[in-house]
Amino acid sequence: MTGVPLVFDSPIQDAISSIQFAPQSNNLLISSWDSCLRLYDVNGSVLRLEASSEAPLLDCCFQNELVGFSAGSDGSIRRYDFHSGTSEVVGNHDDLSICVGYSNETCQVISVGLDNKILAWDTRMEKDLLSLVNVGSEVQSLSLSGFEMMVAVGRSVYVYDLRKLAKSIPSKKSDMDVNIKCISSVPHSRGFAVGSVDGRVALEMSSSSDSNDIRYMFRCHPKSTEKRLHLVSVNDIVFNTLMDSAFYTGDNEGYVIGWDAQSRKRLFELPRYPNSISSLSINNKGQLLAVASSYTYQEAKEREDIPQIFIQQIDDVSTNSFYCGSSSRK
């Protein structure tokens, strides 16, 4: 069971770049390469908003239930008012803007782009650029947690303090021997998980007691029946905010797997989706997992079926484990 697909009167016309559940509801924000931002009411199975832009959208996020942001391939960071249906550009990168996030703690919208810059705006001010940080290298992914911003740069993770972003000296937290594809911060704790381009996940979680710190690395699919490693990119990782240490990975072959960080065990593996997994999101109650099944433009021979979004009940997975144990795929 791969979950229930969302129904659109007009199908999404190009690759889905990001999906994000709203902070308090089951509204789902969707950005895609067809230059549209969509707001979908999962409970009512209704598309609430479809806003066109001038360029493909590479990421999106919520500020709150009524406001959201997108990052465009033209470098623009755009703000949307879901009530009025209007939008405006709040700032621009000098190259593609690839990630955008919002911090409740500092009221900042933060973006990274292929111009190697981190930009931040205070949403309480009138479009004034609050901070500009030149990373010096291409940022692959970002994640916000409390007053910390974590960015994946090449093979490393750097952590910035959002309260003094312009003057902050980032601390280097992790190293891998291949490039990092995605990063996700651990909710209600200090730590993160990163997914690599060759199918590995590295996890770091800190506690008040050093003896309880968690730090390890593993492969999502250790070996096939032919004893070959699966060198497949881990495209996204999300943590369940209400289930201690549970997190989910989605890869470029179309597999979604649930994990327990504490026990270091695989919880379940869902049947393969039609396309690659481009994005995942968990709702605020930790009960619904949204899965974007879409091509990602990472491989020349990638499947290009119509992009779809599936909603999976986590309770169903927990009580009826679809797959447990070691990988047996071919």
Short mmCIF file of C-alpha atoms in Angstrom, two decimals:
data_model
loop_
_atom_site.label_atom_id
_atom_site.label_comp_id
_atom_site.label_asym_id
_atom_site.label_seq_id
_atom_site.Cartn_x
_atom_site.Cartn_y
_atom_site.Cartn_z
CA MET A 1 0.00 0.00 0.00
CA THR A 2 1.53 3.29 -1.12
CA GLY A 3 -1.20 5.54 0.27
CA VAL A 4 -4.00 7.55 -1.32
CA PRO A 5 -3.09 9.82 -4.27
CA LEU A 6 -4.28 13.42 -4.23
CA VAL A 7 -6.71 14.22 -7.03
CA PHE A 8 -6.18 17.31 -9.19
CA ASP A 9 -8.61 18.50 -11.88
CA SER A 10 -5.55 19.67 -13.79
CA PRO A 11 -2.55 17.39 -13.14
CA ILE A 12 0.76 18.89 -12.11
CA GLN A 13 2.58 19.39 -15.41
CA ASP A 14 6.21 19.06 -14.36
CA ALA A 15 8.45 17.72 -11.60
CA ILE A 16 7.46 18.35 -7.97
CA SER A 17 10.29 20.05 -6.12
CA SER A 18 8.90 20.28 -2.58
CA ILE A 19 5.84 19.53 -0.44
CA GLN A 20 5.23 20.95 3.05
CA PHE A 21 2.38 20.42 5.51
CA ALA A 22 1.04 23.54 7.23
CA PRO A 23 2.00 24.22 10.86
CA GLN A 24 -1.46 23.51 12.33
CA SER A 25 -3.66 22.02 9.59
CA ASN A 26 -3.56 19.37 6.90
CA ASN A 27 -3.12 21.91 4.13
CA LEU A 28 -0.23 20.94 1.88
CA LEU A 29 1.99 23.44 0.04
CA ILE A 30 3.38 22.19 -3.28
CA SER A 31 6.09 23.76 -5.46
CA SER A 32 6.89 22.42 -8.91
CA TRP A 33 8.84 22.95 -12.09
CA ASP A 34 5.67 24.00 -13.93
CA SER A 35 6.08 27.41 -12.21
CA CYS A 36 3.02 26.98 -9.97
CA LEU A 37 2.61 27.04 -6.21
CA ARG A 38 -0.38 25.02 -5.04
CA LEU A 39 -2.16 24.86 -1.69
CA TYR A 40 -4.10 21.64 -1.27
CA ASP A 41 -6.62 20.87 1.49
CA VAL A 42 -5.92 17.19 2.22
CA ASN A 43 -8.92 16.78 4.53
CA GLY A 44 -11.36 18.17 1.97
CA SER A 45 -9.53 16.88 -1.13
CA VAL A 46 -9.74 20.39 -2.57
CA LEU A 47 -7.17 22.60 -4.28
CA ARG A 48 -7.39 25.90 -2.38
CA LEU A 49 -4.88 27.92 -4.39
CA GLU A 50 -2.90 27.72 -7.62
CA ALA A 51 -0.55 30.66 -8.16
CA SER A 52 1.58 30.98 -11.28
CA SER A 53 5.02 32.56 -11.34
CA GLU A 54 7.52 33.44 -14.04
CA ALA A 55 9.99 30.63 -13.37
CA PRO A 56 10.10 27.03 -12.11
CA LEU A 57 9.77 26.79 -8.33
CA LEU A 58 12.46 24.79 -6.54
CA ASP A 59 11.26 24.97 -2.93
CA CYS A 60 8.48 26.28 -0.67
CA CYS A 61 7.64 26.78 2.99
CA PHE A 62 4.94 28.12 5.31
CA GLN A 63 5.26 31.16 7.54
CA ASN A 64 1.88 30.39 9.06
CA GLU A 65 -1.50 29.10 7.91
CA LEU A 66 -2.11 32.20 5.76
CA VAL A 67 1.34 33.02 4.36
CA GLY A 68 3.95 31.04 2.45
CA PHE A 69 7.15 31.49 0.43
CA SER A 70 8.71 29.98 -2.69
CA ALA A 71 12.21 29.86 -4.17
CA GLY A 72 12.41 30.26 -7.95
CA SER A 73 14.92 29.28 -10.61
CA ASP A 74 15.09 32.98 -11.56
CA GLY A 75 16.56 33.67 -8.11
CA SER A 76 13.40 35.20 -6.68
CA ILE A 77 12.00 34.63 -3.19
CA ARG A 78 8.26 35.20 -3.40
CA ARG A 79 5.73 35.74 -0.60
CA TYR A 80 2.13 34.50 -0.97
CA ASP A 81 -0.99 35.63 0.86
CA PHE A 82 -3.29 32.60 0.72
CA HIS A 83 -6.36 34.59 1.81
CA SER A 84 -6.17 37.21 -0.93
CA GLY A 85 -4.37 35.06 -3.48
CA THR A 86 -1.74 37.75 -4.08
CA SER A 87 2.03 37.40 -4.17
CA GLU A 88 5.10 39.64 -4.20
CA VAL A 89 8.86 39.27 -4.56
CA VAL A 90 10.70 39.98 -1.30
CA GLY A 91 14.23 39.56 -2.69
CA ASN A 92 16.50 37.91 -5.21
CA HIS A 93 19.60 35.77 -5.51
CA ASP A 94 22.12 36.33 -8.29
CA ASP A 95 21.55 32.75 -9.47
CA LEU A 96 18.96 30.03 -8.85
CA SER A 97 17.40 30.11 -5.38
CA ILE A 98 17.16 26.46 -4.36
CA CYS A 99 15.98 26.39 -0.71
CA VAL A 100 13.75 28.55 1.47
CA GLY A 101 12.72 28.21 5.12
CA TYR A 102 11.04 30.19 7.89
CA SER A 103 12.10 30.56 11.53
CA ASN A 104 9.32 31.16 14.07
CA GLU A 105 11.90 32.05 16.71
CA THR A 106 13.46 34.94 14.78
CA CYS A 107 10.62 35.75 12.30
CA GLN A 108 13.09 35.37 9.44
CA VAL A 109 12.61 33.93 6.00
CA ILE A 110 15.91 32.42 4.91
CA SER A 111 17.05 31.25 1.49
CA VAL A 112 20.11 29.80 -0.17
CA GLY A 113 21.06 29.92 -3.84
CA LEU A 114 23.59 28.80 -6.38
CA ASP A 115 25.26 32.19 -5.96
CA ASN A 116 26.73 30.62 -2.77
CA LYS A 117 24.82 33.08 -0.59
CA ILE A 118 22.50 32.79 2.39
CA LEU A 119 19.94 35.60 2.48
CA ALA A 120 17.63 36.45 5.38
CA TRP A 121 14.74 38.89 5.71
CA ASP A 122 12.89 39.91 8.87
CA THR A 123 9.20 39.48 8.04
CA ARG A 124 8.34 42.25 10.52
CA MET A 125 10.15 44.73 8.29
CA GLU A 126 9.36 46.00 4.79
CA LYS A 127 11.43 43.79 2.48
CA ASP A 128 14.71 44.96 4.05
CA LEU A 129 17.52 42.43 3.68
CA LEU A 130 18.56 41.54 7.22
CA SER A 131 21.63 39.40 6.53
CA LEU A 132 23.81 38.23 3.69
CA VAL A 133 26.30 35.43 4.23
CA ASN A 134 28.68 34.36 1.48
CA VAL A 135 29.28 30.66 2.08
CA GLY A 136 31.88 30.42 -0.67
CA SER A 137 30.59 27.04 -1.82
CA GLU A 138 27.37 25.66 -3.24
CA VAL A 139 24.76 24.85 -0.58
CA GLN A 140 22.73 21.71 -1.29
CA SER A 141 20.14 21.87 1.48
CA LEU A 142 19.13 23.75 4.62
CA SER A 143 17.13 22.99 7.75
CA LEU A 144 16.02 25.24 10.62
CA SER A 145 15.61 24.24 14.25
CA GLY A 146 15.09 26.77 17.02
CA PHE A 147 17.81 29.39 16.75
CA GLU A 148 20.01 27.17 14.58
CA MET A 149 20.33 26.89 10.83
CA MET A 150 22.02 23.83 9.40
CA VAL A 151 23.29 23.83 5.83
CA ALA A 152 24.79 21.05 3.76
CA VAL A 153 27.79 22.27 1.79
CA GLY A 154 29.43 19.63 -0.37
CA ARG A 155 30.38 16.85 2.03
CA SER A 156 30.01 18.86 5.24
CA VAL A 157 27.38 20.32 7.56
CA TYR A 158 27.70 23.81 9.00
CA VAL A 159 25.60 25.21 11.84
CA TYR A 160 24.81 28.94 12.14
CA ASP A 161 23.21 30.95 14.95
CA LEU A 162 20.19 32.78 13.50
CA ARG A 163 20.35 35.48 16.18
CA LYS A 164 23.64 36.74 14.80
CA LEU A 165 23.69 35.28 11.33
CA ALA A 166 25.83 37.95 9.67
CA LYS A 167 28.54 37.68 12.34
CA SER A 168 28.14 34.00 13.12
CA ILE A 169 31.11 31.71 12.61
CA PRO A 170 29.61 28.35 11.64
CA SER A 171 30.61 25.23 13.50
CA LYS A 172 31.48 22.24 11.38
CA LYS A 173 29.49 19.25 12.53
CA SER A 174 29.85 16.42 10.10
CA ASP A 175 31.89 15.04 7.26
CA MET A 176 31.07 12.45 4.63
CA ASP A 177 33.29 11.17 1.84
CA VAL A 178 30.63 11.93 -0.79
CA ASN A 179 28.31 14.88 -1.36
CA ILE A 180 25.30 15.40 0.88
CA LYS A 181 21.93 15.60 -0.89
CA CYS A 182 19.60 16.59 1.97
CA ILE A 183 19.60 17.56 5.63
CA SER A 184 16.84 17.48 8.24
CA SER A 185 17.03 18.75 11.83
CA VAL A 186 15.76 16.71 14.76
CA PRO A 187 12.62 18.27 16.32
CA HIS A 188 12.68 19.13 20.04
CA SER A 189 16.36 18.19 20.24
CA ARG A 190 19.80 19.11 18.98
CA GLY A 191 20.88 17.10 16.01
CA PHE A 192 20.27 16.27 12.39
CA ALA A 193 20.25 13.58 9.74
CA VAL A 194 21.80 13.89 6.30
CA GLY A 195 21.26 11.80 3.19
CA SER A 196 24.03 11.27 0.67
CA VAL A 197 24.09 10.88 -3.09
CA ASP A 198 25.20 7.24 -2.70
CA GLY A 199 22.38 6.02 -0.44
CA ARG A 200 23.77 6.59 3.04
CA VAL A 201 22.28 8.35 6.05
CA ALA A 202 24.38 9.93 8.80
CA LEU A 203 22.63 10.72 12.07
CA GLU A 204 23.74 12.92 14.96
CA MET A 205 21.56 13.53 18.04
CA SER A 206 22.72 15.20 21.25
CA SER A 207 21.26 14.83 24.73
CA SER A 208 21.95 16.36 28.13
CA SER A 209 24.12 13.36 28.89
CA ASP A 210 27.05 12.70 26.58
CA SER A 211 26.63 8.98 27.17
CA ASN A 212 23.26 9.09 25.41
CA ASP A 213 24.47 10.92 22.32
CA ILE A 214 23.72 9.19 19.03
CA ARG A 215 26.10 9.30 16.10
CA TYR A 216 26.29 6.71 13.36
CA MET A 217 26.01 6.13 9.62
CA PHE A 218 24.23 3.43 7.63
CA ARG A 219 23.11 2.46 4.15
CA CYS A 220 19.38 2.52 3.43
CA HIS A 221 19.68 -0.55 1.18
CA PRO A 222 22.80 -2.48 2.20
CA LYS A 223 22.83 -5.01 -0.64
CA SER A 224 20.65 -6.55 -3.31
CA THR A 225 20.27 -10.25 -3.92
CA GLU A 226 23.21 -9.87 -6.29
CA LYS A 227 25.36 -8.60 -3.38
CA ARG A 228 25.84 -5.17 -4.97
CA LEU A 229 25.53 -1.90 -3.09
CA HIS A 230 22.64 0.39 -4.00
CA LEU A 231 24.26 3.72 -4.82
CA VAL A 232 21.00 5.66 -4.98
CA SER A 233 20.57 9.23 -3.79
CA VAL A 234 18.59 9.84 -0.58
CA ASN A 235 16.51 12.81 -1.71
CA ASP A 236 14.69 13.72 1.50
CA ILE A 237 14.48 12.93 5.22
CA VAL A 238 11.72 13.94 7.65
CA PHE A 239 11.37 13.35 11.39
CA ASN A 240 8.07 12.56 13.06
CA THR A 241 7.48 15.36 15.57
CA LEU A 242 5.33 13.21 17.89
CA MET A 243 7.02 9.80 17.65
CA ASP A 244 10.33 9.81 19.47
CA SER A 245 13.29 9.04 17.20
CA ALA A 246 11.16 7.99 14.20
CA PHE A 247 12.18 9.34 10.80
CA TYR A 248 11.54 8.58 7.13
CA THR A 249 13.75 8.55 4.04
CA GLY A 250 12.83 8.81 0.37
CA ASP A 251 15.23 7.87 -2.41
CA ASN A 252 15.67 8.28 -6.14
CA GLU A 253 14.47 4.75 -6.88
CA GLY A 254 11.04 5.46 -5.41
CA TYR A 255 11.33 3.84 -1.98
CA VAL A 256 10.16 5.26 1.36
CA ILE A 257 11.50 3.67 4.54
CA GLY A 258 10.73 4.32 8.21
CA TRP A 259 13.51 4.12 10.81
CA ASP A 260 13.96 4.25 14.58
CA ALA A 261 17.02 6.33 15.45
CA GLN A 262 17.31 5.00 19.00
CA SER A 263 17.13 1.29 18.23
CA ARG A 264 18.86 1.71 14.84
CA LYS A 265 16.19 -0.49 13.27
CA ARG A 266 14.13 -0.33 10.11
CA LEU A 267 10.45 0.10 10.99
CA PHE A 268 8.93 -0.47 7.57
CA GLU A 269 9.47 -0.14 3.85
CA LEU A 270 6.60 0.94 1.59
CA PRO A 271 6.10 -0.62 -1.86
CA ARG A 272 7.96 1.17 -4.60
CA TYR A 273 6.33 4.36 -5.91
CA PRO A 274 5.89 5.08 -9.65
CA ASN A 275 8.63 7.73 -9.74
CA SER A 276 11.57 8.90 -7.64
CA ILE A 277 10.77 10.38 -4.24
CA SER A 278 11.45 14.09 -4.61
CA SER A 279 10.03 15.27 -1.27
CA LEU A 280 8.43 14.11 1.99
CA SER A 281 6.41 15.89 4.66
CA ILE A 282 4.79 14.85 7.94
CA ASN A 283 1.73 16.65 9.35
CA ASN A 284 1.75 18.38 12.74
CA LYS A 285 0.04 15.43 14.47
CA GLY A 286 2.55 12.94 13.14
CA GLN A 287 -0.19 10.81 11.57
CA LEU A 288 0.01 11.63 7.85
CA LEU A 289 3.06 11.24 5.63
CA ALA A 290 2.90 13.06 2.29
CA VAL A 291 5.04 11.51 -0.46
CA ALA A 292 5.89 13.30 -3.71
CA SER A 293 6.48 10.71 -6.42
CA SER A 294 8.15 12.64 -9.21
CA TYR A 295 11.11 12.63 -11.53
CA THR A 296 13.95 14.79 -10.23
CA TYR A 297 16.15 15.47 -13.28
CA GLN A 298 19.04 13.65 -11.59
CA GLU A 299 19.44 10.82 -14.09
CA ALA A 300 19.33 10.68 -17.88
CA LYS A 301 17.16 7.53 -17.91
CA GLU A 302 14.84 8.55 -15.08
CA ARG A 303 11.19 7.51 -15.30
CA GLU A 304 8.94 10.41 -16.28
CA ASP A 305 5.47 9.26 -15.26
CA ILE A 306 2.98 11.97 -14.26
CA PRO A 307 4.05 13.44 -10.87
CA GLN A 308 1.78 12.42 -8.02
CA ILE A 309 1.43 13.03 -4.30
CA PHE A 310 0.35 10.22 -1.99
CA ILE A 311 -0.92 10.47 1.60
CA GLN A 312 0.08 7.58 3.83
CA GLN A 313 -1.46 6.97 7.26
CA ILE A 314 1.42 6.35 9.65
CA ASP A 315 -0.87 4.37 11.98
CA ASP A 316 -1.64 1.96 9.13
CA VAL A 317 2.06 1.40 8.54
CA SER A 318 2.75 0.89 12.25
CA THR A 319 0.07 -1.76 12.67
CA ASN A 320 0.55 -3.46 9.29
CA SER A 321 4.26 -3.39 8.59
CA PHE A 322 4.70 -3.81 4.84
CA TYR A 323 8.31 -4.85 5.06
CA CYS A 324 10.83 -5.37 7.82
CA GLY A 325 14.35 -6.68 7.83
CA SER A 326 17.14 -6.55 5.29
CA SER A 327 16.67 -5.44 1.72
CA SER A 328 15.80 -8.10 -0.84
CA ARG A 329 15.29 -5.97 -3.93
CA LYS A 330 16.95 -6.80 -7.18
#
